[in-house]
Amino acid sequence: MSYTDTFIRVAVDCPAETGVVPVSARPHPPVHVIQHELLSGAPYAYTHEELLYEVHVRHKGISEQERAERRKEIWTALFSKSHPCLRASMLPKKYGWGIHYNSEGKIAIYGKESPEYDHYTSGSEDGVKLLNAMRNKK
């Protein structure tokens, strides 16, 4: 699911008080580490679908050459199945990152302690829908 003009707040049971950079000791980083790397490095560069694709190819270790040759095939196979929205991502659930979708559906992340997070969650931004990230436990 992709959103526009939406801000996903940090989960109410998120253990982080500020935006924490996720790290991993694994040789292949997990999805949330790749998401953070992409979104913090290039705010508003990716739509949800573009982010899913880029995370997928990096997570699977697909080479640049193979991506160029098989982009349409990889894209079609990836989106033949449904995917959870970023409300279910570990970034707002565990690491304290709010997620903003602009009017074009492009995504940026903001730490819970940031002025931008306060701005979007205060409701002062006209037309921005506020959603909560999914809880860690029911």
CSV table of N, CA and C in Angstrom, one decimal:
chain,number,residue,atom,x,y,z
A,1,MET,N,0.8,-1.2,0.0
A,1,MET,CA,0.0,0.0,0.0
A,1,MET,C,0.9,1.2,0.0
A,2,SER,N,0.5,2.2,-0.8
A,2,SER,CA,1.3,3.4,-0.9
A,2,SER,C,0.4,4.6,-0.4
A,3,TYR,N,1.0,5.5,0.2
A,3,TYR,CA,0.3,6.7,0.8
A,3,TYR,C,0.8,8.0,0.1
A,4,THR,N,0.0,9.0,0.2
A,4,THR,CA,0.4,10.4,-0.1
A,4,THR,C,-0.1,11.3,1.0
A,5,ASP,N,0.7,12.3,1.3
A,5,ASP,CA,0.3,13.3,2.3
A,5,ASP,C,0.0,12.6,3.6
A,6,THR,N,0.9,11.7,4.1
A,6,THR,CA,0.6,10.9,5.3
A,6,THR,C,1.9,10.9,6.1
A,7,PHE,N,1.7,10.9,7.4
A,7,PHE,CA,2.8,10.7,8.4
A,7,PHE,C,2.5,9.5,9.3
A,8,ILE,N,3.4,8.6,9.3
A,8,ILE,CA,3.3,7.4,10.2
A,8,ILE,C,4.1,7.7,11.5
A,9,ARG,N,3.4,7.8,12.6
A,9,ARG,CA,4.0,8.0,13.9
A,9,ARG,C,4.7,6.8,14.4
A,10,VAL,N,5.6,7.0,15.3
A,10,VAL,CA,6.3,5.9,15.9
A,10,VAL,C,5.3,5.1,16.7
A,11,ALA,N,5.4,3.8,16.8
A,11,ALA,CA,4.5,2.9,17.6
A,11,ALA,C,4.4,3.3,19.0
A,12,VAL,N,3.2,3.2,19.6
A,12,VAL,CA,3.1,3.6,21.0
A,12,VAL,C,3.9,2.8,21.9
A,13,ASP,N,4.3,1.6,21.6
A,13,ASP,CA,5.1,0.7,22.4
A,13,ASP,C,6.6,0.6,21.9
A,14,CYS,N,7.0,1.6,21.1
A,14,CYS,CA,8.3,1.7,20.6
A,14,CYS,C,9.3,1.9,21.8
A,15,PRO,N,10.4,1.1,21.9
A,15,PRO,CA,11.3,1.3,23.1
A,15,PRO,C,12.2,2.5,22.9
A,16,ALA,N,12.4,3.0,21.7
A,16,ALA,CA,13.4,4.1,21.4
A,16,ALA,C,12.7,5.4,21.7
A,17,GLU,N,13.5,6.3,22.4
A,17,GLU,CA,13.0,7.6,22.7
A,17,GLU,C,13.4,8.6,21.6
A,18,THR,N,14.4,8.2,20.8
A,18,THR,CA,14.9,9.0,19.7
A,18,THR,C,15.1,8.1,18.5
A,19,GLY,N,15.3,8.7,17.3
A,19,GLY,CA,15.6,7.9,16.1
A,19,GLY,C,16.9,7.2,16.3
A,20,VAL,N,16.9,5.9,16.3
A,20,VAL,CA,18.2,5.1,16.5
A,20,VAL,C,18.5,4.5,15.1
A,21,VAL,N,19.8,4.7,14.8
A,21,VAL,CA,20.3,4.1,13.5
A,21,VAL,C,20.4,2.6,13.7
A,22,PRO,N,19.6,1.8,13.0
A,22,PRO,CA,19.7,0.3,13.1
A,22,PRO,C,21.0,-0.2,12.6
A,23,VAL,N,21.6,-1.2,13.2
A,23,VAL,CA,22.8,-1.8,12.8
A,23,VAL,C,22.6,-3.3,12.8
A,24,SER,N,23.5,-4.0,12.1
A,24,SER,CA,23.5,-5.5,12.0
A,24,SER,C,24.9,-6.0,11.9
A,25,ALA,N,25.1,-7.1,12.5
A,25,ALA,CA,26.4,-7.8,12.4
A,25,ALA,C,26.4,-8.8,11.3
A,26,ARG,N,25.2,-9.0,10.7
A,26,ARG,CA,25.1,-10.0,9.6
A,26,ARG,C,25.8,-9.6,8.4
A,27,PRO,N,26.3,-10.5,7.6
A,27,PRO,CA,27.0,-10.2,6.3
A,27,PRO,C,26.0,-9.5,5.3
A,28,HIS,N,24.8,-10.0,5.4
A,28,HIS,CA,23.7,-9.4,4.5
A,28,HIS,C,22.8,-8.6,5.4
A,29,PRO,N,22.7,-7.3,5.4
A,29,PRO,CA,21.9,-6.6,6.3
A,29,PRO,C,20.4,-6.9,6.2
A,30,PRO,N,19.7,-6.8,7.3
A,30,PRO,CA,18.2,-7.1,7.2
A,30,PRO,C,17.5,-5.9,6.6
A,31,VAL,N,16.2,-6.1,6.2
A,31,VAL,CA,15.4,-5.2,5.5
A,31,VAL,C,15.4,-3.8,6.2
A,32,HIS,N,15.2,-3.7,7.5
A,32,HIS,CA,15.0,-2.4,8.1
A,32,HIS,C,16.3,-1.6,8.1
A,33,VAL,N,17.5,-2.3,8.1
A,33,VAL,CA,18.8,-1.6,8.0
A,33,VAL,C,18.9,-1.0,6.6
A,34,ILE,N,18.5,-1.7,5.5
A,34,ILE,CA,18.6,-1.2,4.2
A,34,ILE,C,17.6,-0.1,4.0
A,35,GLN,N,16.4,-0.2,4.5
A,35,GLN,CA,15.4,0.8,4.5
A,35,GLN,C,15.9,2.1,5.1
A,36,HIS,N,16.5,2.0,6.2
A,36,HIS,CA,17.1,3.2,6.9
A,36,HIS,C,18.2,3.8,6.0
A,37,GLU,N,19.1,3.0,5.6
A,37,GLU,CA,20.2,3.5,4.7
A,37,GLU,C,19.7,4.3,3.5
A,38,LEU,N,18.7,3.7,2.8
A,38,LEU,CA,18.1,4.4,1.6
A,38,LEU,C,17.4,5.6,2.0
A,39,LEU,N,16.5,5.6,2.9
A,39,LEU,CA,15.7,6.7,3.2
A,39,LEU,C,16.4,7.9,3.9
A,40,SER,N,17.4,7.5,4.7
A,40,SER,CA,18.2,8.6,5.4
A,40,SER,C,19.2,9.2,4.4
A,41,GLY,N,19.6,8.4,3.5
A,41,GLY,CA,20.6,8.9,2.5
A,41,GLY,C,20.0,9.7,1.3
A,42,ALA,N,18.7,9.4,1.1
A,42,ALA,CA,18.1,10.1,0.0
A,42,ALA,C,16.6,10.4,0.3
A,43,PRO,N,16.3,11.4,1.2
A,43,PRO,CA,15.0,11.7,1.5
A,43,PRO,C,14.1,12.1,0.3
A,44,TYR,N,12.9,11.6,0.3
A,44,TYR,CA,12.0,11.9,-0.8
A,44,TYR,C,12.4,11.5,-2.2
A,45,ALA,N,13.3,10.5,-2.2
A,45,ALA,CA,13.8,9.9,-3.5
A,45,ALA,C,13.0,8.7,-4.0
A,46,TYR,N,12.3,8.0,-3.0
A,46,TYR,CA,11.6,6.8,-3.4
A,46,TYR,C,10.1,6.8,-3.0
A,47,THR,N,9.3,6.2,-3.9
A,47,THR,CA,8.0,5.9,-3.6
A,47,THR,C,8.0,4.6,-2.8
A,48,HIS,N,6.9,4.2,-2.3
A,48,HIS,CA,6.9,2.9,-1.6
A,48,HIS,C,7.3,1.7,-2.5
A,49,GLU,N,6.8,1.7,-3.7
A,49,GLU,CA,7.1,0.6,-4.6
A,49,GLU,C,8.6,0.6,-5.0
A,50,GLU,N,9.1,1.8,-5.3
A,50,GLU,CA,10.5,1.9,-5.6
A,50,GLU,C,11.4,1.5,-4.4
A,51,LEU,N,11.0,1.9,-3.2
A,51,LEU,CA,11.7,1.5,-2.0
A,51,LEU,C,11.7,-0.1,-1.8
A,52,LEU,N,10.5,-0.7,-2.0
A,52,LEU,CA,10.4,-2.1,-1.9
A,52,LEU,C,11.3,-2.8,-2.9
A,53,TYR,N,11.4,-2.3,-4.1
A,53,TYR,CA,12.2,-2.9,-5.2
A,53,TYR,C,13.7,-2.8,-4.8
A,54,GLU,N,14.1,-1.6,-4.4
A,54,GLU,CA,15.5,-1.3,-4.1
A,54,GLU,C,16.0,-2.2,-2.9
A,55,VAL,N,15.1,-2.2,-1.9
A,55,VAL,CA,15.4,-3.0,-0.7
A,55,VAL,C,15.5,-4.5,-1.1
A,56,HIS,N,14.6,-5.0,-1.9
A,56,HIS,CA,14.6,-6.4,-2.4
A,56,HIS,C,15.9,-6.7,-3.1
A,57,VAL,N,16.3,-5.9,-4.1
A,57,VAL,CA,17.5,-6.3,-4.9
A,57,VAL,C,18.7,-6.2,-4.1
A,58,ARG,N,18.8,-5.3,-3.1
A,58,ARG,CA,20.0,-5.2,-2.3
A,58,ARG,C,20.0,-6.3,-1.3
A,59,HIS,N,18.8,-6.6,-0.7
A,59,HIS,CA,18.8,-7.7,0.3
A,59,HIS,C,19.1,-9.1,-0.3
A,60,LYS,N,18.7,-9.3,-1.6
A,60,LYS,CA,19.0,-10.5,-2.3
A,60,LYS,C,20.4,-10.5,-3.0
A,61,GLY,N,21.1,-9.4,-2.9
A,61,GLY,CA,22.4,-9.3,-3.5
A,61,GLY,C,22.4,-9.4,-5.0
A,62,ILE,N,21.4,-8.8,-5.6
A,62,ILE,CA,21.3,-8.9,-7.1
A,62,ILE,C,22.2,-7.8,-7.6
A,63,SER,N,23.1,-8.1,-8.5
A,63,SER,CA,24.1,-7.2,-9.1
A,63,SER,C,23.5,-6.1,-9.9
A,64,GLU,N,24.2,-5.0,-10.1
A,64,GLU,CA,23.7,-3.9,-10.9
A,64,GLU,C,23.5,-4.4,-12.3
A,65,GLN,N,24.4,-5.2,-12.8
A,65,GLN,CA,24.2,-5.7,-14.2
A,65,GLN,C,22.9,-6.5,-14.3
A,66,GLU,N,22.7,-7.4,-13.4
A,66,GLU,CA,21.5,-8.2,-13.4
A,66,GLU,C,20.2,-7.4,-13.3
A,67,ARG,N,20.3,-6.4,-12.4
A,67,ARG,CA,19.2,-5.4,-12.3
A,67,ARG,C,18.8,-4.8,-13.6
A,68,ALA,N,19.9,-4.3,-14.3
A,68,ALA,CA,19.7,-3.6,-15.5
A,68,ALA,C,19.0,-4.5,-16.6
A,69,GLU,N,19.5,-5.8,-16.6
A,69,GLU,CA,19.1,-6.7,-17.6
A,69,GLU,C,17.7,-7.3,-17.3
A,70,ARG,N,17.4,-7.4,-16.0
A,70,ARG,CA,16.1,-8.1,-15.6
A,70,ARG,C,15.2,-7.3,-14.8
A,71,ARG,N,15.3,-6.0,-14.9
A,71,ARG,CA,14.5,-5.1,-14.0
A,71,ARG,C,13.0,-5.4,-14.1
A,72,LYS,N,12.5,-5.4,-15.3
A,72,LYS,CA,11.0,-5.7,-15.5
A,72,LYS,C,10.6,-7.0,-14.9
A,73,GLU,N,11.4,-8.0,-15.2
A,73,GLU,CA,11.1,-9.4,-14.7
A,73,GLU,C,11.2,-9.4,-13.1
A,74,ILE,N,12.2,-8.8,-12.6
A,74,ILE,CA,12.3,-8.8,-11.1
A,74,ILE,C,11.2,-8.0,-10.5
A,75,TRP,N,10.8,-6.8,-11.1
A,75,TRP,CA,9.7,-6.0,-10.6
A,75,TRP,C,8.4,-6.8,-10.6
A,76,THR,N,8.1,-7.4,-11.8
A,76,THR,CA,6.9,-8.2,-11.9
A,76,THR,C,6.8,-9.3,-10.9
A,77,ALA,N,7.9,-10.0,-10.7
A,77,ALA,CA,7.9,-11.1,-9.8
A,77,ALA,C,7.7,-10.6,-8.3
A,78,LEU,N,8.4,-9.5,-8.0
A,78,LEU,CA,8.3,-8.9,-6.7
A,78,LEU,C,6.8,-8.5,-6.4
A,79,PHE,N,6.2,-7.8,-7.3
A,79,PHE,CA,4.9,-7.3,-7.1
A,79,PHE,C,3.7,-8.2,-7.5
A,80,SER,N,4.1,-9.4,-7.8
A,80,SER,CA,3.0,-10.4,-8.0
A,80,SER,C,2.4,-10.9,-6.6
A,81,LYS,N,3.1,-10.5,-5.5
A,81,LYS,CA,2.7,-10.8,-4.2
A,81,LYS,C,2.4,-9.5,-3.5
A,82,SER,N,1.6,-9.5,-2.4
A,82,SER,CA,1.3,-8.3,-1.7
A,82,SER,C,2.5,-8.1,-0.7
A,83,HIS,N,2.6,-6.9,-0.2
A,83,HIS,CA,3.7,-6.5,0.7
A,83,HIS,C,3.1,-5.6,1.8
A,84,PRO,N,3.6,-5.7,3.0
A,84,PRO,CA,3.1,-4.8,4.1
A,84,PRO,C,3.5,-3.4,3.9
A,85,CYS,N,2.7,-2.5,4.4
A,85,CYS,CA,3.1,-1.1,4.3
A,85,CYS,C,4.1,-0.8,5.3
A,86,LEU,N,4.7,0.5,5.3
A,86,LEU,CA,5.7,0.8,6.2
A,86,LEU,C,5.2,1.0,7.7
A,87,ARG,N,3.9,0.9,7.9
A,87,ARG,CA,3.5,0.9,9.3
A,87,ARG,C,4.0,-0.3,10.0
A,88,ALA,N,4.3,-1.4,9.3
A,88,ALA,CA,4.8,-2.6,9.9
A,88,ALA,C,6.3,-2.7,9.9
A,89,SER,N,7.0,-1.7,9.4
A,89,SER,CA,8.4,-1.7,9.4
A,89,SER,C,9.0,-1.5,10.8
A,90,MET,N,10.2,-2.1,11.0
A,90,MET,CA,10.9,-2.0,12.3
A,90,MET,C,11.3,-0.5,12.6
A,91,LEU,N,11.4,0.3,11.5
A,91,LEU,CA,11.9,1.7,11.8
A,91,LEU,C,10.9,2.4,12.7
A,92,PRO,N,9.6,2.5,12.5
A,92,PRO,CA,8.7,3.1,13.4
A,92,PRO,C,8.3,2.2,14.6
A,93,LYS,N,8.5,0.9,14.5
A,93,LYS,CA,8.1,0.0,15.6
A,93,LYS,C,9.1,-0.1,16.7
A,94,LYS,N,10.4,-0.1,16.3
A,94,LYS,CA,11.4,-0.4,17.3
A,94,LYS,C,12.5,0.7,17.3
A,95,TYR,N,12.8,1.4,16.2
A,95,TYR,CA,13.9,2.3,16.2
A,95,TYR,C,13.6,3.8,16.3
A,96,GLY,N,12.3,4.2,16.4
A,96,GLY,CA,12.0,5.6,16.7
A,96,GLY,C,11.9,6.5,15.5
A,97,TRP,N,11.7,6.0,14.3
A,97,TRP,CA,11.6,6.8,13.1
A,97,TRP,C,10.2,7.0,12.6
A,98,GLY,N,9.7,8.2,12.5
A,98,GLY,CA,8.5,8.5,11.8
A,98,GLY,C,8.7,8.5,10.3
A,99,ILE,N,7.6,8.2,9.6
A,99,ILE,CA,7.8,8.1,8.1
A,99,ILE,C,6.8,9.1,7.5
A,100,HIS,N,7.3,10.0,6.6
A,100,HIS,CA,6.5,10.9,5.9
A,100,HIS,C,6.4,10.6,4.4
A,101,TYR,N,5.2,10.6,3.9
A,101,TYR,CA,4.9,10.5,2.5
A,101,TYR,C,4.5,11.9,2.0
A,102,ASN,N,5.1,12.4,1.0
A,102,ASN,CA,4.7,13.8,0.5
A,102,ASN,C,3.6,13.6,-0.5
A,103,SER,N,3.2,14.7,-1.1
A,103,SER,CA,2.1,14.7,-2.1
A,103,SER,C,2.3,13.8,-3.3
A,104,GLU,N,3.6,13.5,-3.6
A,104,GLU,CA,3.9,12.6,-4.7
A,104,GLU,C,4.1,11.2,-4.3
A,105,GLY,N,3.9,10.9,-3.0
A,105,GLY,CA,4.1,9.6,-2.4
A,105,GLY,C,5.6,9.2,-2.2
A,106,LYS,N,6.4,10.2,-2.2
A,106,LYS,CA,7.9,10.0,-1.9
A,106,LYS,C,8.1,10.0,-0.4
A,107,ILE,N,9.0,9.3,0.0
A,107,ILE,CA,9.2,9.0,1.5
A,107,ILE,C,10.5,9.6,2.1
A,108,ALA,N,10.3,10.1,3.3
A,108,ALA,CA,11.5,10.5,4.1
A,108,ALA,C,11.2,10.0,5.6
A,109,ILE,N,12.3,9.8,6.3
A,109,ILE,CA,12.1,9.4,7.7
A,109,ILE,C,12.6,10.5,8.6
A,110,TYR,N,12.0,10.7,9.8
A,110,TYR,CA,12.4,11.7,10.8
A,110,TYR,C,12.4,11.0,12.2
A,111,GLY,N,13.5,11.2,12.9
A,111,GLY,CA,13.6,10.7,14.3
A,111,GLY,C,12.6,11.3,15.2
A,112,LYS,N,12.2,10.6,16.2
A,112,LYS,CA,11.1,11.0,17.1
A,112,LYS,C,11.5,12.3,17.8
A,113,GLU,N,12.8,12.6,18.0
A,113,GLU,CA,13.2,13.8,18.6
A,113,GLU,C,13.3,15.0,17.7
A,114,SER,N,13.1,14.9,16.4
A,114,SER,CA,13.4,15.9,15.5
A,114,SER,C,12.3,17.0,15.4
A,115,PRO,N,12.6,18.2,15.0
A,115,PRO,CA,11.6,19.2,14.9
A,115,PRO,C,10.6,18.8,13.8
A,116,GLU,N,11.0,18.1,12.8
A,116,GLU,CA,10.1,17.7,11.7
A,116,GLU,C,9.1,16.7,12.2
A,117,TYR,N,9.5,15.8,13.1
A,117,TYR,CA,8.6,14.8,13.7
A,117,TYR,C,7.5,15.6,14.5
A,118,ASP,N,8.0,16.5,15.3
A,118,ASP,CA,7.0,17.3,16.1
A,118,ASP,C,6.1,18.1,15.2
A,119,HIS,N,6.6,18.7,14.1
A,119,HIS,CA,5.8,19.4,13.2
A,119,HIS,C,4.7,18.6,12.6
A,120,TYR,N,5.0,17.4,12.1
A,120,TYR,CA,4.0,16.6,11.4
A,120,TYR,C,3.0,16.0,12.4
A,121,THR,N,3.5,15.6,13.6
A,121,THR,CA,2.6,14.9,14.6
A,121,THR,C,1.8,15.9,15.3
A,122,SER,N,2.1,17.2,15.2
A,122,SER,CA,1.3,18.2,15.9
A,122,SER,C,0.0,18.5,15.2
A,123,GLY,N,-0.1,18.0,13.9
A,123,GLY,CA,-1.3,18.3,13.2
A,123,GLY,C,-1.4,19.6,12.5
A,124,SER,N,-0.3,20.4,12.6
A,124,SER,CA,-0.3,21.8,12.0
A,124,SER,C,0.0,21.8,10.5
A,125,GLU,N,0.3,20.6,10.0
A,125,GLU,CA,0.5,20.5,8.5
A,125,GLU,C,-0.8,20.2,7.9
A,126,ASP,N,-1.4,21.2,7.2
A,126,ASP,CA,-2.7,20.9,6.5
A,126,ASP,C,-2.6,19.8,5.5
A,127,GLY,N,-3.7,19.0,5.6
A,127,GLY,CA,-3.8,17.9,4.6
A,127,GLY,C,-3.0,16.7,4.8
A,128,VAL,N,-2.2,16.6,5.9
A,128,VAL,CA,-1.4,15.4,6.2
A,128,VAL,C,-2.2,14.5,7.1
A,129,LYS,N,-2.4,13.3,6.7
A,129,LYS,CA,-3.1,12.3,7.5
A,129,LYS,C,-2.1,11.6,8.5
A,130,LEU,N,-2.5,11.5,9.7
A,130,LEU,CA,-1.6,10.9,10.7
A,130,LEU,C,-2.1,9.4,11.0
A,131,LEU,N,-1.1,8.5,10.9
A,131,LEU,CA,-1.4,7.1,11.2
A,131,LEU,C,-0.3,6.7,12.2
A,132,ASN,N,-0.7,5.7,13.0
A,132,ASN,CA,0.2,5.1,14.0
A,132,ASN,C,0.9,3.9,13.3
A,133,ALA,N,2.1,3.7,13.7
A,133,ALA,CA,2.8,2.4,13.3
A,133,ALA,C,2.1,1.3,14.0
A,134,MET,N,2.3,0.1,13.5
A,134,MET,CA,1.7,-1.1,14.2
A,134,MET,C,2.4,-1.3,15.5
A,135,ARG,N,1.7,-1.8,16.5
A,135,ARG,CA,2.3,-2.1,17.8
A,135,ARG,C,3.2,-3.3,17.6
A,136,ASN,N,4.2,-3.4,18.5
A,136,ASN,CA,5.1,-4.6,18.6
A,136,ASN,C,4.4,-5.8,19.2
A,137,LYS,N,3.5,-5.6,20.1
A,137,LYS,CA,2.8,-6.7,20.8
A,137,LYS,C,1.3,-6.3,20.9
A,138,LYS,N,0.4,-7.3,20.8
A,138,LYS,CA,-1.0,-7.0,21.0
A,138,LYS,C,-1.4,-7.0,22.4
